[in-house]
Short mmCIF file of C-alpha atoms and ligand atoms in Angstrom, two decimals:
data_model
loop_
_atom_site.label_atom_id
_atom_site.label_comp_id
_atom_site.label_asym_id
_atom_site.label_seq_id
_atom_site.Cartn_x
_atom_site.Cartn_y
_atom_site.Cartn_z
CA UNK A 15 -11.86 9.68 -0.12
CA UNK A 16 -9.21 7.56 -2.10
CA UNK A 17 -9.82 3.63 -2.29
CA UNK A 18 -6.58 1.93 -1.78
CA UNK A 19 -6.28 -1.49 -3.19
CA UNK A 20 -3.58 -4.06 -3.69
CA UNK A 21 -3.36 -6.53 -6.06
CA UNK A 22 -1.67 -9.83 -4.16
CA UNK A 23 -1.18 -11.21 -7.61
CA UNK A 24 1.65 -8.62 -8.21
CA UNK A 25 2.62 -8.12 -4.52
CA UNK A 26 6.07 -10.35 -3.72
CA UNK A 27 6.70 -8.33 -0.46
CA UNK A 28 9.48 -6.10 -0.87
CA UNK A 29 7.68 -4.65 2.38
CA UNK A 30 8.05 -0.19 1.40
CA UNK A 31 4.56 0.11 1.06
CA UNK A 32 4.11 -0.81 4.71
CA UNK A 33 7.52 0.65 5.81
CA UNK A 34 6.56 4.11 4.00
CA UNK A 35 2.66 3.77 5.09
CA UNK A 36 2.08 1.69 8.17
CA UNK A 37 -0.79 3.35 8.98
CA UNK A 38 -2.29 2.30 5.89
CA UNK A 39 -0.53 -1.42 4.97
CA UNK A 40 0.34 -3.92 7.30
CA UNK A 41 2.26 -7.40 6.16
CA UNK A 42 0.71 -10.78 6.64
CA UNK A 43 2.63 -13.58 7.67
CA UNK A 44 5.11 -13.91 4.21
CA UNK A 45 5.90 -10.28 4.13
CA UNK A 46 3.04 -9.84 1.25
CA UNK A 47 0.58 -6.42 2.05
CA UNK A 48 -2.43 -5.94 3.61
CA UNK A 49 -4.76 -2.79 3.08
CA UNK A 50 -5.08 -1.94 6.92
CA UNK A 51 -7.57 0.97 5.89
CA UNK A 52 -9.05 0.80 2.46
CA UNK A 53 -10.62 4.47 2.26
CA UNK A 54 -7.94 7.16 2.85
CA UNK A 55 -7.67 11.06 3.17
CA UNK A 56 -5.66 13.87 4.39
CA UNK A 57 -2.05 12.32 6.15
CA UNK A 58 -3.11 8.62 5.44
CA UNK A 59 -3.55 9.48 1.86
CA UNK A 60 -0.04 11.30 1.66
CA UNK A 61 1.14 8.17 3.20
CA UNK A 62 -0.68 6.16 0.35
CA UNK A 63 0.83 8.07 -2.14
CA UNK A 64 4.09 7.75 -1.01
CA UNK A 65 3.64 3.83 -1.28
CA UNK A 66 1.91 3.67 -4.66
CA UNK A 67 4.72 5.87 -6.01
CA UNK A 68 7.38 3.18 -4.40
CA UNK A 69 6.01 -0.46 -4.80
CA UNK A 70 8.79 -1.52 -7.69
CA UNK A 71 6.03 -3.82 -8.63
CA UNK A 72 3.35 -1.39 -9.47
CA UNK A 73 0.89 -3.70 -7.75
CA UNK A 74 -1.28 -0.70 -5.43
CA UNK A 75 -3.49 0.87 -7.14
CA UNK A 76 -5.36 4.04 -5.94
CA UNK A 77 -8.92 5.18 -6.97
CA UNK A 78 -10.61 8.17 -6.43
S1 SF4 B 126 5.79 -2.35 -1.85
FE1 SF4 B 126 4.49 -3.37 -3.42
S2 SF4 B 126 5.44 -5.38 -3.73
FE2 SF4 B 126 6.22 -4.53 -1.82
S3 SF4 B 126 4.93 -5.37 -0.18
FE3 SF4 B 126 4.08 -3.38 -0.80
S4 SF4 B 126 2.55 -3.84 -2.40
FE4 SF4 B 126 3.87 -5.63 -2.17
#
């Protein structure tokens, strides 16, 4: 399993994490992320990937 994380502090809602992985982010109500599902694998992981790899803020972090 990978632990997906966010860091709100460097989130300012640009909004690809969740339009790349909405089965793993969601937005709250200013646009910011959410981690939907914190522990990921197989598809959902790929999908976390994809967002770590595009948040132009570098705020998600994953762990494994
Ligand atoms: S892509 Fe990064 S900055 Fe944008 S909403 Fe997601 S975590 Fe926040």
């Amino acid at each position: 399993m990978t632990k997906v994380c966010v860091d709100s502090a460097l989130c300012v809602g640009h909004g690809r994490c969740y339009t790349l992985a909405p089965d793993v982010f969601d937005a709250d109500e200013y646009g910011h992320s959410i981690v939907r599902v914190a522990d990921v694998s197989g598809e959902l992981e790929q999908q976390a990937v994809d967002a770590e790899q595009n948040c132009p803020e570098r705020a998600i972090t994953l762990s494994h």
